[in-house]
Each structure stands twice: as C-alpha cells, then as structure tokens.
Coordinates of C-alpha atoms and ligand atoms in Angstrom, one line a residue:
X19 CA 5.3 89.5 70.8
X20 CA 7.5 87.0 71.5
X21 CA 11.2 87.9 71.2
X22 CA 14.0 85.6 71.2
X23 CA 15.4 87.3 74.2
X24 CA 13.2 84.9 76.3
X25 CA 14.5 82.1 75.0
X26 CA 18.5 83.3 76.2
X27 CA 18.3 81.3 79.7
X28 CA 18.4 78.4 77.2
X29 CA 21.5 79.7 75.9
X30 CA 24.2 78.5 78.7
X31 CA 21.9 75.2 79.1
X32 CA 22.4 74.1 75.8
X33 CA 26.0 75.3 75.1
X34 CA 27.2 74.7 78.4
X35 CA 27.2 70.2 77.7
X36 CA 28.0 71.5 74.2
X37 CA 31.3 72.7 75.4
X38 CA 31.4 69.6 77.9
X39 CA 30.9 67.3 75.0
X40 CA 33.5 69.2 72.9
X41 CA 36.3 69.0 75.7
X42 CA 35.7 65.3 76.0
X43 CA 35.9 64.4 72.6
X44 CA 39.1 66.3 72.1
X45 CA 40.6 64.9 74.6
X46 CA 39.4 61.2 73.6
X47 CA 40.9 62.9 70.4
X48 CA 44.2 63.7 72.0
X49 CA 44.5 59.9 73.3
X50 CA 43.8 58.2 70.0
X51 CA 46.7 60.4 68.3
X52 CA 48.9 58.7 70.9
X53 CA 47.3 55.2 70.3
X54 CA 47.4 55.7 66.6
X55 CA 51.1 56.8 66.7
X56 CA 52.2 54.1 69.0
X57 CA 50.2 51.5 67.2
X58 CA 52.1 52.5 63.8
X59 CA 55.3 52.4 65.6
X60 CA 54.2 48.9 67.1
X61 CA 53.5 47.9 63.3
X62 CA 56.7 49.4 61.4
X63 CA 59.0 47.5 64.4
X64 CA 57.6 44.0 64.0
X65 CA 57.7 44.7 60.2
X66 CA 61.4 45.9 60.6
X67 CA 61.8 42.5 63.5
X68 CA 60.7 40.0 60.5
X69 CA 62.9 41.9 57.5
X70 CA 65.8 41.5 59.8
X71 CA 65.2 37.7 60.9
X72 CA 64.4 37.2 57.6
X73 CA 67.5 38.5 56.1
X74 CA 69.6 37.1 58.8
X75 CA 68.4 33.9 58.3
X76 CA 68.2 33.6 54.3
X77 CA 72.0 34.9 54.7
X78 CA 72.9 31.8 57.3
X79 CA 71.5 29.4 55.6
X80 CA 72.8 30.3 52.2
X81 CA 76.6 30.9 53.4
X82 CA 76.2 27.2 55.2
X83 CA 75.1 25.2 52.0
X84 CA 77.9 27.3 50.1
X85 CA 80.8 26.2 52.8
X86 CA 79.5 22.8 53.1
X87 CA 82.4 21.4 51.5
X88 CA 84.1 17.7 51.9
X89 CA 88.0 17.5 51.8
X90 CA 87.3 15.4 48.7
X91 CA 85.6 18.1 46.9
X92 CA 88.4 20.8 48.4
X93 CA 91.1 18.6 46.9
X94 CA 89.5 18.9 43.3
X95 CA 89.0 22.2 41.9
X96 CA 86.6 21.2 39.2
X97 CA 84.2 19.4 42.1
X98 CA 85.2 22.5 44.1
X99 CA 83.5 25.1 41.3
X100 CA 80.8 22.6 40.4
X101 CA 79.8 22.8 43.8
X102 CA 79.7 26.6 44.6
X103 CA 77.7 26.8 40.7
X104 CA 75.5 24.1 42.4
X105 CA 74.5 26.6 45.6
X106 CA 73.6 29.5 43.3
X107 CA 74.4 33.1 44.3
X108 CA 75.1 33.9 47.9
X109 CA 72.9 37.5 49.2
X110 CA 75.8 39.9 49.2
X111 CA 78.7 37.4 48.7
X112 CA 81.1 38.6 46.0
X113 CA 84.2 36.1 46.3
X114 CA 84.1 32.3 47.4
X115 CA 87.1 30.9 48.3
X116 CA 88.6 27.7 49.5
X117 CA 92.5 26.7 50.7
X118 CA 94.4 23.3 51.8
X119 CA 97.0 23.8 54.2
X120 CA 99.8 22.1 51.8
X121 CA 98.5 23.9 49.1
X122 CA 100.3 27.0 47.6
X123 CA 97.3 29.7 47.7
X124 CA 93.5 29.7 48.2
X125 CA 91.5 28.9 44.9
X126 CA 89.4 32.0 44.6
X127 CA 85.9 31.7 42.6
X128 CA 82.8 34.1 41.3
X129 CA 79.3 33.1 42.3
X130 CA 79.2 31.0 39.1
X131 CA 81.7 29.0 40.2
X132 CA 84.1 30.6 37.5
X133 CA 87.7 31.9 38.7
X134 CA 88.5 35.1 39.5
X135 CA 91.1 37.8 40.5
X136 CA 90.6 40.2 43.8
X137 CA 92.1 43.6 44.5
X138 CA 95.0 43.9 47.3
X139 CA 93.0 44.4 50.5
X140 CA 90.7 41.5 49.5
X141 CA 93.5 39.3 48.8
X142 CA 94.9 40.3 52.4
X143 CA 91.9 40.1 54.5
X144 CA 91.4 36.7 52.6
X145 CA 94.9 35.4 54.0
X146 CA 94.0 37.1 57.5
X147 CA 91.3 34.9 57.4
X148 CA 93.0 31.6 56.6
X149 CA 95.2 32.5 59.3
X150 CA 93.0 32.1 61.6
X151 CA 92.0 28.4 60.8
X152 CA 95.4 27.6 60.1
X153 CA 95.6 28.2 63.9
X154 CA 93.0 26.0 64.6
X155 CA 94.9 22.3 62.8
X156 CA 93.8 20.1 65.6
X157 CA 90.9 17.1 65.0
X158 CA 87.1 18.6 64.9
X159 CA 83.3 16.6 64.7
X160 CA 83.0 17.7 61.2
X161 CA 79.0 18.4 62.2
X162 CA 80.5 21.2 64.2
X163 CA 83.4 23.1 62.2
X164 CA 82.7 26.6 63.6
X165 CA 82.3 29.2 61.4
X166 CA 84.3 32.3 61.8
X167 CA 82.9 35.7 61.2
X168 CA 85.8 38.5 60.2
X169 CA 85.0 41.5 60.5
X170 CA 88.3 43.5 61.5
X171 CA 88.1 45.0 57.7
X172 CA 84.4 46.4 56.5
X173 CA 84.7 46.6 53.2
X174 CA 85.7 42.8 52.9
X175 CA 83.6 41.1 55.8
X176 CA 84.5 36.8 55.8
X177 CA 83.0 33.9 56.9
X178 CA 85.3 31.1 57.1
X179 CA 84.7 27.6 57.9
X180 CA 87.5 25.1 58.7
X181 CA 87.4 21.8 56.7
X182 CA 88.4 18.3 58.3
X183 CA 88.8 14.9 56.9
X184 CA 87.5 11.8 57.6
X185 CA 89.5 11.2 60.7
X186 CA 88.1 14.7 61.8
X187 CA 91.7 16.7 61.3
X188 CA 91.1 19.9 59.6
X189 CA 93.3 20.1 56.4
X190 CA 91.8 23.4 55.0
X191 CA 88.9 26.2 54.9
X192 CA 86.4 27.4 52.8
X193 CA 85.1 30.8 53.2
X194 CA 83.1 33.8 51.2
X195 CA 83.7 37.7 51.2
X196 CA 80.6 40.3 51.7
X197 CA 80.8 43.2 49.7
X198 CA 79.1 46.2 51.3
X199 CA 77.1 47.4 48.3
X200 CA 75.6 44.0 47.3
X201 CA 74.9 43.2 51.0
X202 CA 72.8 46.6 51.3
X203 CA 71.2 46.6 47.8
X204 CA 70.6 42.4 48.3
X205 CA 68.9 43.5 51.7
X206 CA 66.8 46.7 50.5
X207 CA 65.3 44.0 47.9
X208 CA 64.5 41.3 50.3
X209 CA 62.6 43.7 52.4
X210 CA 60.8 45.0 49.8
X211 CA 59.4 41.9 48.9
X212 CA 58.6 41.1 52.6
X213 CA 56.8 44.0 53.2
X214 CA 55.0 44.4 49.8
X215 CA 53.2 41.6 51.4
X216 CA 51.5 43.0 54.1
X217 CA 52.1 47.2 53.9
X218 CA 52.4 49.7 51.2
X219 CA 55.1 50.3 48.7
X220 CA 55.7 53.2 50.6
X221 CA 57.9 51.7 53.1
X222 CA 61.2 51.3 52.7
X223 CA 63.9 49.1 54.9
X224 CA 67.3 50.3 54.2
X225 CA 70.9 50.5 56.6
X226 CA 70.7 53.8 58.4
X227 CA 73.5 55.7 59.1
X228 CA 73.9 56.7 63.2
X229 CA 72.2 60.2 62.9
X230 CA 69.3 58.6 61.4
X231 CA 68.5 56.2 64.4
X232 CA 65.5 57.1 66.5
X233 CA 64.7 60.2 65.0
X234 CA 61.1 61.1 65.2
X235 CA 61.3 63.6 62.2
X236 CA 61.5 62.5 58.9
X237 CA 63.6 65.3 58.0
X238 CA 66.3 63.5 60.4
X239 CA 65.3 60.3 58.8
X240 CA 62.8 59.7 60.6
X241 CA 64.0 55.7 60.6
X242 CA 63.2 53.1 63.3
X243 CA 65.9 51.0 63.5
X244 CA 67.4 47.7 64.5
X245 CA 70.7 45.8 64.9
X246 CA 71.4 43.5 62.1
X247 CA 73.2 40.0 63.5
X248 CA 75.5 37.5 61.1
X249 CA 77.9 39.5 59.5
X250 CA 76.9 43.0 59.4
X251 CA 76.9 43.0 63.3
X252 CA 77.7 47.2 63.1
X253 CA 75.1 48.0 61.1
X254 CA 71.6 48.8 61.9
X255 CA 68.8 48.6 59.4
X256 CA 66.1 51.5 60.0
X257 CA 62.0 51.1 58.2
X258 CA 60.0 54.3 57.6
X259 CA 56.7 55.1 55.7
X260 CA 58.1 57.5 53.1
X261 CA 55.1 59.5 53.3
X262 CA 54.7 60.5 56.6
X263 CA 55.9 59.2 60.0
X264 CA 54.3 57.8 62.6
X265 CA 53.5 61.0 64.4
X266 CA 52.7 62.5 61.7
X267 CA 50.0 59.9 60.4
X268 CA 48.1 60.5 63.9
X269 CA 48.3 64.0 64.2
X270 CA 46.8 64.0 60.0
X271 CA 44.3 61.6 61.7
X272 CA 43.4 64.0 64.6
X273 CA 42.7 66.3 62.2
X274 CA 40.6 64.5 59.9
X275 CA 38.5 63.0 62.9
X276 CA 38.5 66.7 65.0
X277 CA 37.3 68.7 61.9
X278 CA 34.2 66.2 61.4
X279 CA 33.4 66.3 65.1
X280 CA 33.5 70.4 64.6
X281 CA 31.0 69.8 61.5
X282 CA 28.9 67.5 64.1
X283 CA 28.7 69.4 66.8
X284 CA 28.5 72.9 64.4
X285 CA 25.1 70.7 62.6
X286 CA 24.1 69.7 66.5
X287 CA 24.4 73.7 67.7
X288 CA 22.4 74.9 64.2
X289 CA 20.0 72.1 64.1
X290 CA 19.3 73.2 68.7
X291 CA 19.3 76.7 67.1
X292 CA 16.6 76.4 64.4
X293 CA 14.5 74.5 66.6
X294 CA 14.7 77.4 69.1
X295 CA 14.0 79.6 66.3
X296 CA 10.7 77.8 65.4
X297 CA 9.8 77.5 68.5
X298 CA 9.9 81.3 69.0
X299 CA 8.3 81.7 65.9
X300 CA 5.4 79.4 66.9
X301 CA 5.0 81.4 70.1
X302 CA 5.2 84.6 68.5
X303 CA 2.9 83.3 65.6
X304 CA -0.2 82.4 68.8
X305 CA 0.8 85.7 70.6
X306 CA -0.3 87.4 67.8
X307 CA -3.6 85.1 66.8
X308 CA -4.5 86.1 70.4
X309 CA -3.6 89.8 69.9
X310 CA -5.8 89.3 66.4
X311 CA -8.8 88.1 68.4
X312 CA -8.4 90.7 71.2
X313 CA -8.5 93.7 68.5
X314 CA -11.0 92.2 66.7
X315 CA -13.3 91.4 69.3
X316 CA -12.5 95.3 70.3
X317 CA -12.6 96.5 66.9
X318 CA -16.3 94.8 66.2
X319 CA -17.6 95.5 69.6
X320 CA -16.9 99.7 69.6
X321 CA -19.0 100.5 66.2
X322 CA -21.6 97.9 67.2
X323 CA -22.4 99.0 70.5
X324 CA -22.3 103.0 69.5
X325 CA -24.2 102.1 66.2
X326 CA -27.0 100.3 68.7
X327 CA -26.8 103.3 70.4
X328 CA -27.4 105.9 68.1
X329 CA -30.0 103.8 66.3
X330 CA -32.0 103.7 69.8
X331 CA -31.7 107.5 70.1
X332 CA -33.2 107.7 66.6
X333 CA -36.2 105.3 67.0
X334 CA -37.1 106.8 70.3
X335 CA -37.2 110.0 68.8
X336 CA -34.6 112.0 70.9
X337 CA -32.7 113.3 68.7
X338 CA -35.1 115.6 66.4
X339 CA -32.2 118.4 65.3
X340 CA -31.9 117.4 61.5
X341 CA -28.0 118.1 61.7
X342 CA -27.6 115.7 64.7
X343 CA -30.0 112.9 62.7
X344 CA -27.4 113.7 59.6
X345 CA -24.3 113.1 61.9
X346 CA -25.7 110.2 63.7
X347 CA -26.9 108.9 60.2
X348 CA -22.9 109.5 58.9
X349 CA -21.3 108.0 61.8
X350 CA -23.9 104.8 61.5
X351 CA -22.8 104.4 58.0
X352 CA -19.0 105.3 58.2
X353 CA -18.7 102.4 61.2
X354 CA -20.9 100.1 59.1
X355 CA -18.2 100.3 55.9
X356 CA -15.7 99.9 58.4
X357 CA -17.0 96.8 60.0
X358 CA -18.2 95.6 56.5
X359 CA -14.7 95.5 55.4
X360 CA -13.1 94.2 58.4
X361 CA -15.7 91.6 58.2
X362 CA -13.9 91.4 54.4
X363 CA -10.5 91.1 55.4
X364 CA -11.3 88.5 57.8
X365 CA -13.6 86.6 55.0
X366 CA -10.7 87.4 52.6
X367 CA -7.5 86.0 55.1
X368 CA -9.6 82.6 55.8
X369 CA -10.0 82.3 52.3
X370 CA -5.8 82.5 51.3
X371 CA -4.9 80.5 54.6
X372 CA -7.5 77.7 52.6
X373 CA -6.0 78.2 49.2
X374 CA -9.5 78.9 48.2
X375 CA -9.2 82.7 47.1
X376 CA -10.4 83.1 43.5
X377 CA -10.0 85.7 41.1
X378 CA -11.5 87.0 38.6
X379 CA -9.3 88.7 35.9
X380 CA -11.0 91.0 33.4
X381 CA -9.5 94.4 31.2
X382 CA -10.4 97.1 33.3
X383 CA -9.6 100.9 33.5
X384 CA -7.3 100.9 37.0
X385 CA -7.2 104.7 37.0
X386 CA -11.5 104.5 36.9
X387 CA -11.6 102.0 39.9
X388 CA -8.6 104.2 41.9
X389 CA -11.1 107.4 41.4
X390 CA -14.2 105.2 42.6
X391 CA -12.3 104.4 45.6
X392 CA -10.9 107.2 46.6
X393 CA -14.3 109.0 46.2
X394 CA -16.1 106.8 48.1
X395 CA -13.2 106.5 50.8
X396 CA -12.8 110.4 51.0
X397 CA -16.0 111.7 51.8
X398 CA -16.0 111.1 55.6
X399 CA -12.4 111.5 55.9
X400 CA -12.7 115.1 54.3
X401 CA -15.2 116.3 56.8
X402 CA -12.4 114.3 59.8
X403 CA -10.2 117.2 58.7
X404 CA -8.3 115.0 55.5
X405 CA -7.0 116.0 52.6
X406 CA -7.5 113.6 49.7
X407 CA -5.5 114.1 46.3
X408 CA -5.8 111.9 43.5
X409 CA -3.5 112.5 40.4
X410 CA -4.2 110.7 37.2
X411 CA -2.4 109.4 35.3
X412 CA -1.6 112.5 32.2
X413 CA -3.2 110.1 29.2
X414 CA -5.7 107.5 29.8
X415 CA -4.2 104.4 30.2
X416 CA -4.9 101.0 28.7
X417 CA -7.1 98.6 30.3
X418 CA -5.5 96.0 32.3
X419 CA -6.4 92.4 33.5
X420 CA -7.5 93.0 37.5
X421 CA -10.0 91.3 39.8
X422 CA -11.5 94.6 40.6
X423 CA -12.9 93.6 43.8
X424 CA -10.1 92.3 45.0
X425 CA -7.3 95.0 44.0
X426 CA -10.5 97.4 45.4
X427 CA -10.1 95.6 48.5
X428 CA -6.3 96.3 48.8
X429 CA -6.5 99.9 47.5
X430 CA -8.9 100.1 50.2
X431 CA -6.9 98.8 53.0
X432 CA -3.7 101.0 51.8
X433 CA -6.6 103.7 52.2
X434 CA -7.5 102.8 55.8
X435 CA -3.8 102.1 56.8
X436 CA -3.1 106.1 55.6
X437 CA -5.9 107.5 57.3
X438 CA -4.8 105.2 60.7
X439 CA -1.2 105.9 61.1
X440 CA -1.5 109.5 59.6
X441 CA -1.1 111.3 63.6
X442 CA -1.8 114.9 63.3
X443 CA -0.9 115.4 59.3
X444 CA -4.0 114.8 57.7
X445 CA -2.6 114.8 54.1
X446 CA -3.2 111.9 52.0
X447 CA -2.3 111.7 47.9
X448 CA -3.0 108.9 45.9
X449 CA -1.5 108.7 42.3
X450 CA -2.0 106.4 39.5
X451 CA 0.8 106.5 36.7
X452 CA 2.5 104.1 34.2
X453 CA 5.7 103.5 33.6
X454 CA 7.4 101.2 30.2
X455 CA 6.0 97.7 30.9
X456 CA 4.0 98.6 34.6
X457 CA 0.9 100.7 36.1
X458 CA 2.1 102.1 39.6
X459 CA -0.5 102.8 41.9
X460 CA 1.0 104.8 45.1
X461 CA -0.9 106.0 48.4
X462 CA 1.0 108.8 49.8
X463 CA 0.9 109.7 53.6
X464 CA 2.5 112.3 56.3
X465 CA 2.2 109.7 59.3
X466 CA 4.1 108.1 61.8
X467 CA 6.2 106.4 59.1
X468 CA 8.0 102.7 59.8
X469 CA 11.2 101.6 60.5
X470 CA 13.3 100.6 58.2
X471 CA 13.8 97.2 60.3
X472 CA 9.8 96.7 60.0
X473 CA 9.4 96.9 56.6
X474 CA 9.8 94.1 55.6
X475 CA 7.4 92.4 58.3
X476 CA 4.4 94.2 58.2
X477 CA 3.9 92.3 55.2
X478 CA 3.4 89.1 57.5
X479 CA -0.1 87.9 59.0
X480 CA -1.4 89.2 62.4
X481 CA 2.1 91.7 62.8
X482 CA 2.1 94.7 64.0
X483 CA 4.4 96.8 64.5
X484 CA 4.7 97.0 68.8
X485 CA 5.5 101.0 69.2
X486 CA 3.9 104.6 69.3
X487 CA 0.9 105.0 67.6
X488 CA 0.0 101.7 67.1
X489 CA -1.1 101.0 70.6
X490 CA -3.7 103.3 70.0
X491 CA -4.5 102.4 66.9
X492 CA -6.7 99.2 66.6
X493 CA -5.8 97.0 63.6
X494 CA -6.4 93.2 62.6
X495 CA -2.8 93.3 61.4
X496 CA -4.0 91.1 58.4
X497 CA -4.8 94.5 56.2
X498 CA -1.1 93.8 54.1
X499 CA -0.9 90.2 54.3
X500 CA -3.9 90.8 52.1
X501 CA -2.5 93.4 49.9
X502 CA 0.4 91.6 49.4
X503 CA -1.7 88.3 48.4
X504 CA -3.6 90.0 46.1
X505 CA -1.2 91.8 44.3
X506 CA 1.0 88.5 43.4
X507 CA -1.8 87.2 42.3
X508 CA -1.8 90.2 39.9
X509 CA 1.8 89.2 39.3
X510 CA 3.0 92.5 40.7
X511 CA 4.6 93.6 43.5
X512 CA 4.3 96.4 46.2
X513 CA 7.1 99.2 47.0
X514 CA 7.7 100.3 50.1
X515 CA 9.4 104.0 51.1
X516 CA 8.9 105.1 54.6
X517 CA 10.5 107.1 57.0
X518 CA 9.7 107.1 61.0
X519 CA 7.7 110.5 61.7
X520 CA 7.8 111.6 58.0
X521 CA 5.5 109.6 56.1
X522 CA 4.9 106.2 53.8
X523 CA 4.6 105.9 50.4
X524 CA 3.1 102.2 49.4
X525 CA 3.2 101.7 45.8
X526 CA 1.6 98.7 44.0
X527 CA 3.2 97.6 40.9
X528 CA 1.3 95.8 38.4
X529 CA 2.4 94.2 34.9
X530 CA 1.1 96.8 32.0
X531 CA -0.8 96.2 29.1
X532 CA 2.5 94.9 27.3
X533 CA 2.5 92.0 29.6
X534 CA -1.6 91.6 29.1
X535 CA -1.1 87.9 27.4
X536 CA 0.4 86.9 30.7
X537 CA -2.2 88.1 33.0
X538 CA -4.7 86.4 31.1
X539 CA -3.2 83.1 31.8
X540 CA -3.3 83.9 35.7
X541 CA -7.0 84.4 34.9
X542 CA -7.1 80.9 34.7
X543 CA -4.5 80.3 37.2
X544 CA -7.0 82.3 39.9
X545 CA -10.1 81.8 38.3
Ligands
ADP604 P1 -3.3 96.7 60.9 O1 -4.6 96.2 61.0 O2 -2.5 96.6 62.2 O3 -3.2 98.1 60.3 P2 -1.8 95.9 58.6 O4 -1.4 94.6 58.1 O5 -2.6 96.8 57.7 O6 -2.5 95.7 60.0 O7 -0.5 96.7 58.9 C1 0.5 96.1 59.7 C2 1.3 97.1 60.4 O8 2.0 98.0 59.5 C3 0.4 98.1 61.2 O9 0.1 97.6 62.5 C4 1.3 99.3 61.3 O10 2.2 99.2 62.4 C5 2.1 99.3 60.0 N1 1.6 100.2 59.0 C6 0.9 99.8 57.9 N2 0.6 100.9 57.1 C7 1.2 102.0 57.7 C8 1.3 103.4 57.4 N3 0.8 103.9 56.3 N4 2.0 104.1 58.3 C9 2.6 103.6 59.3 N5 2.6 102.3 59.7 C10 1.9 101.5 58.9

C-alpha cells in the first residue's frame, strides 16, 4: 500500500514557493494600489488644471470683447447697448455698465443690452469702482487701458476698464459685475462639458468650500482642488469622481485583482494536489498488481505442489489405508475447485478490464442455483468444522432474468470470502428472500468483520484490506471487484453490514420479476 503519508515531504516543497509566490504578488499588489491611486489623482488634477484654464480664459476673453469700448460708442447710449447685445452674454456677468466723467451717473445695462435697475450695494460697489478710474484721468496707449479687478465686495466682484480718447486721455470706464451664483452655476457647466469629453459623467468640478480642500475621504468631500485666477481669485474649485475617490478606486482594484490571484493560486494548489493524488493512486494501484501476482503465484503454487504430492504418494502405492486414499482424494479435489475458480476470477477480471464480459440472461429459479451452490460449496467445509444454513425463501419465488454462471461465480466468491475471514466462528448462513420489487440474496458470517472505513474499498480491484487476518489469509483481492461487476450487470446492487470481530453480512440485491421487462433488455445489452 501506498499511503499518501509518503508523499508529505512534498508538502513544505510545494507550499513553501506557494507562500513565496503569494507574498510577492501581494506586495506587487500593495504597489499598484499606490500607483493606481496616484495615477487617478495625477488624472483628476490635470482634468481640474484644464477646467480651470479653461474657465479663466473663456471669462478673460469674453469680459475684454465686452469692455472694448471707443469713447465714440461711450458717448452714445444706443451704440453703447448695440454693442454689449453685439458681445452676447458674459459667463457670470450680471450688470454691464459704462460712465463719462462729465456725465451725471453710469448707464447700467442687462446682458441684452437692455437697461436695467440694481439693488443698493450693487449701485455702491459700482461707484467704488468708478472711483477708482476717476483717479486715474491722466493720458493712456489706449492698447493698454488696464483693467481693474474689485474685489473688496464678494457678492458684486467688478472689472473695470478705463476709456481714453483719441488723444489717449481717459474720459470714462466701462466695467461689468459677477454675480456669485451665475459665476459658480456658469463654471459647474463649462466643466461639465470639458470633462464629458474625456472622463465619465461622474465627475463633477464645482467651488469647494475650505473644509472640503484636500480631503482624502469623500465623506469630507473628498475634492481635489485648485485656485481659480481672474476674478474669483478666493475661491478654489475642487473635481471628484462621485462614485468613489481615488483611494478608494485602488483599494476596489486590489481587491478585484487579489481575489483572482487567490482563485489562481487556490486552482494552482488543487490542480499540485490532484496530481499528487493520482500519482499516489498510480503507485498504490502497481503496489497492489505486484501484491496480486505475489498471492497468486503463492496461491497457485501451494495446491499444485501438495496436489503433485499426494498424487505421487497415490501412484506409488504408499498410501494403501482406504480412509487416507479418501482424504488425499478430498483434499486433491477441494484444491482443484479452488484453483479452478481462482483460475475463473482471473479469466473473469481480464475479461471486464477488456470490456469483453458477456452475459447470458435467461428466467431462472435463483433460490434453485443458491441451493446448488451452497451444496456443492458445503460439503468440504462441513467436514473443516462449518456450519452451512441455507433459508429459502417461504413461497417459491418467480423466475428471474440471471446469467447463472456468472451470478454462480459471485455467490461463490461471497462463499469463499465467508469461509476465509470466518477466524475461529465457523457459522455461515446463507438466505434467499424477496422483498416488493427485489430478490435479496445475503451470506451471513461470524468473522473478523470490516471497518467501517473499508467498506467501501474492498469493492475495488487488487485491495485488500492491510490488517489482522488478512495477512494470513491469501487472496487475489479481485473476488468483489467481480461480484460487484457482475451484479450491475444484473442491474442490482450489493449491501454491505459488517462489524470488526462480529461478523459480515453481504447481501446482493437484484431487480424482481416486476422489473423482468428490464432485465431482458440488459440481455441484449450483455449478451
Ligand atoms: P480477496 O481475494 O483478498 O479475498 P476480495 O475482493 O474477495 O479479495 O476481498 C477484498 C477484501 O475484503 C479482502 O482482502 C478482505 O480484507 C475483505 N473481505 C471480503 N470479504 C470479507 C468477509 N466476509 N469478512 C471480512 N473481510 C472480508
């Protein structure tokens, strides 16, 4: 036997560059997170970089064409509103307006170009404004009329640009006011549109509020952030993936990749395992040919040589006591039964290993050929000190589709098993009975009995099982590989109840007359 206790040493060399691989890849694992996170964060702050240039720029630009304004088309408030009509909407501007110094108030339009009225503090942060150019009355390159950015009140944030005549002396200003709202809802939307481009709609660019900035967590905000230039100068816009942050997308990814390289290794480890298994099996499956041919070779040699002997003794006349003829005679013909069907079981195994086992189904009386048997089985074992009891069944039963030979055979082996591993209590019954839709056949011993754990493998070729008794009993351990063949072919099955040191009962099971029609087919099936 070959148990898969010498296959442990393996055990530490396989799993030991098992766990070897494992640490490696987690920590290639661990290193990727980091890339993956950093690599996100790498993509969400050039995304947030061109949002903001964007934004800065579209909102420069636009403010310049709008405060591009001659002192022709200041001195004219129809050219005036045509103008600022002419230049569209401004992102986030809600008032434009435009003053000459010897005028008596600034001329306040919508983004239409249409007039308009303004609350209090827009009014005065207006006139703070034009203050401020007011200041500045000297000559200017009209190329170069700096802008002014106000800022001092947040709610009404103004550009202001002075504007000069053709000698280059300023003679009044144009500016436009920022509402806060517009700005940040005119800013959300550009972004949107610049990142629906290149990432998902999950993304959003918004103005963060300080707590927000840099936080890691998306429960703070999770926002990375920027300053915004021009005229929001305070503010900082912040980007985040709404669905997960960047952390958070790499540790979801060292998940996903460290479960499949647990499945990988767990397939590697099973698929080492099963060939370790098979490779046990293999050995155990040529221990035991070699254990077959060592019992065999024992099992044919014994009887042969003391049947040679015996038949000498007889032709040379020395034994002459008519009871020693008879007992030589008996023990000449018990050993040649026993060799004929080991010579059987051999003839029978090479046939099933070839698939070329045939059977021959026909209605026979089964509790007829159990009698037969057991007759012909019992008379040497009753004079070895045996008891043999057949019960039949009460009434006679109905004949049943068998190949007598073969279920013979395996009633005989059941038989010879009995007898073998019977130890000291000779007592052997043998039933036949029928249940509702089955014919049980059982053979009934006192013997060494077999663990539960065996059970189930005695069944298989050449095993035996490798304690007590069996070492000195010699077996082919093919006797119920056989009787298990044979009875599936009968489309039955065999029961097993043993206990260690109390007994065995094996019962074959076969389909009753009920089920006739279907062993007829396995006629053909076997035939
Ligand atoms: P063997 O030629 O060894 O008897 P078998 O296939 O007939 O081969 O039986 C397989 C093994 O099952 C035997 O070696 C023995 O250990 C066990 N066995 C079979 N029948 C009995 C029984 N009636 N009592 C105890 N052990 C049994």
């Amino acid at each position: 036997m070959v148990p898969m206790r010498r296959f442990l040493w393996l055990v530490p060399v396989i799993v030991a560059p098992l766990v070897v691989l494992l640490v490696m890849q987690y920590q290639f694992l661990r290193k990727l997170e980091h890339a993956t996170a950093a690599a996100e964060r790498n993509t969400l702050r050039n995304s947030l970089e061109d949002v903001a240039r964007e934004v800065e720029m579209s909102v420069s630009e636009r403010v310049d064409r709008v405060l591009d304004v001659t002192s022709d088309v200041l001195a004219a408030p129809d050219a005036l509103s045509a103008h600022v009509r002419a230049h569209g909407e401004t992102p986030g501007v809600k008032t434009f307006f435009a003053a000459r110094f010897n005028s008596c108030g600034p001329l306040l339009l919508d983004g239409h170009g249409g007039g308009k009225m303004v609350a209090a503090d827009e009014a005065h942060a207006i006139d703070a404004a034009l203050q401020t150019v007011t200041m500045l009355r000297k000559p200017v390159v009209r190329s170069h009329q700096p802008r002014t950015i106000d800022q001092r009140d947040p709610h009404n944030r103004i550009v202001v640009r002075p504007i000069a005549d053709a000698s280059g002396m300023v003679v009044g200003a144009a500016g436009v006011v920022f509402d806060e709202k517009l700005a940040q809802s005119v800013i959300e939307q550009m972004s949107q549109k610049i990142l629906r481009k290149r990432l998902c709609d999950d993304y959003i660019v918004t103005r963060v509020r300080p707590e927000e900035y840099f936080s890691g967590s998306r429960a703070d905000g999770g926002f990375l952030t920027r300053q915004l230039g021009v005229v929001f100068s305070d503010w900082r816009i912040g980007i985040r993936d709404n669905c997960a942050t960047p952390e958070e997308m790499a540790a979801s990814s060292f998940r996903i990749n460290a479960l499949w390289s647990g499945m990988v290794m767990l397939a590697l480890a099973m698929a080492i395992g099963l060939a370790i298994h098979g490779a046990a099996r293999q050995m155990r499956l040529s221990q035991m040919k070699s254990d077959f041919v060592s019992n065999v070779s024992h099992e044919l040699r014994t009887p042969i040589s003391s049947i040679r002997v015996f038949g000498e003794y007889m032709r040379l006349g020395r034994v002459k006591a008519p009871e020693k003829i008879r007992e030589y005679g008996e023990y000449i013909e018990t050993e040649s039964r026993r060799l004929t069907q080991l010579i059987n079981n051999i003839l029978d195994f090479s046939r099933i290993e070839s698939a070329e086992k045939k059977y021959r189904f026909a209605d026979s009386d089964v509790t007829e050929l159990v009698a037969e048997t057991v007759s012909a089985f019992g008379v040497p074992l009753r004079e070895r000190g045996f008891t043999i009891t057949f019960e039949a069944p009460g009434t006679p039963l109905p004949p049943v589709s068998i190949d007598r030979d073969a279920l013979g055979q395996a009633i005989v082996n059941l038989l010879d098993n009995a007898v073998k591993y019977s130890g000291e209590r000779r007592e052997i019954i043998v039933s036949v009975s029928s249940a509702r839709d089955e014919v049980r056949i059982a053979i009934v011993d006192r013997g060494i009995g077999i663990a539960a754990r065996e059970q189930k493998k005695i069944f298989d070729k050449f095993y035996r099982v490798a304690s007590g008794l069996v070492h000195d009993v010699k077996g082919s351990g093919l006797g119920l590989a056989i009787v298990r063949h044979v009875v599936h072919a009968h489309r039955g099955h065999v029961e097993i109840r043993s206990e260690p040191g109390q007994g065995s009962t094996f019962t074959i099971v076969l389909p009753a007359p009920a089920a006739a029609g279907r062993s007829t087919e396995l006629t053909k099936e076997f035939a």
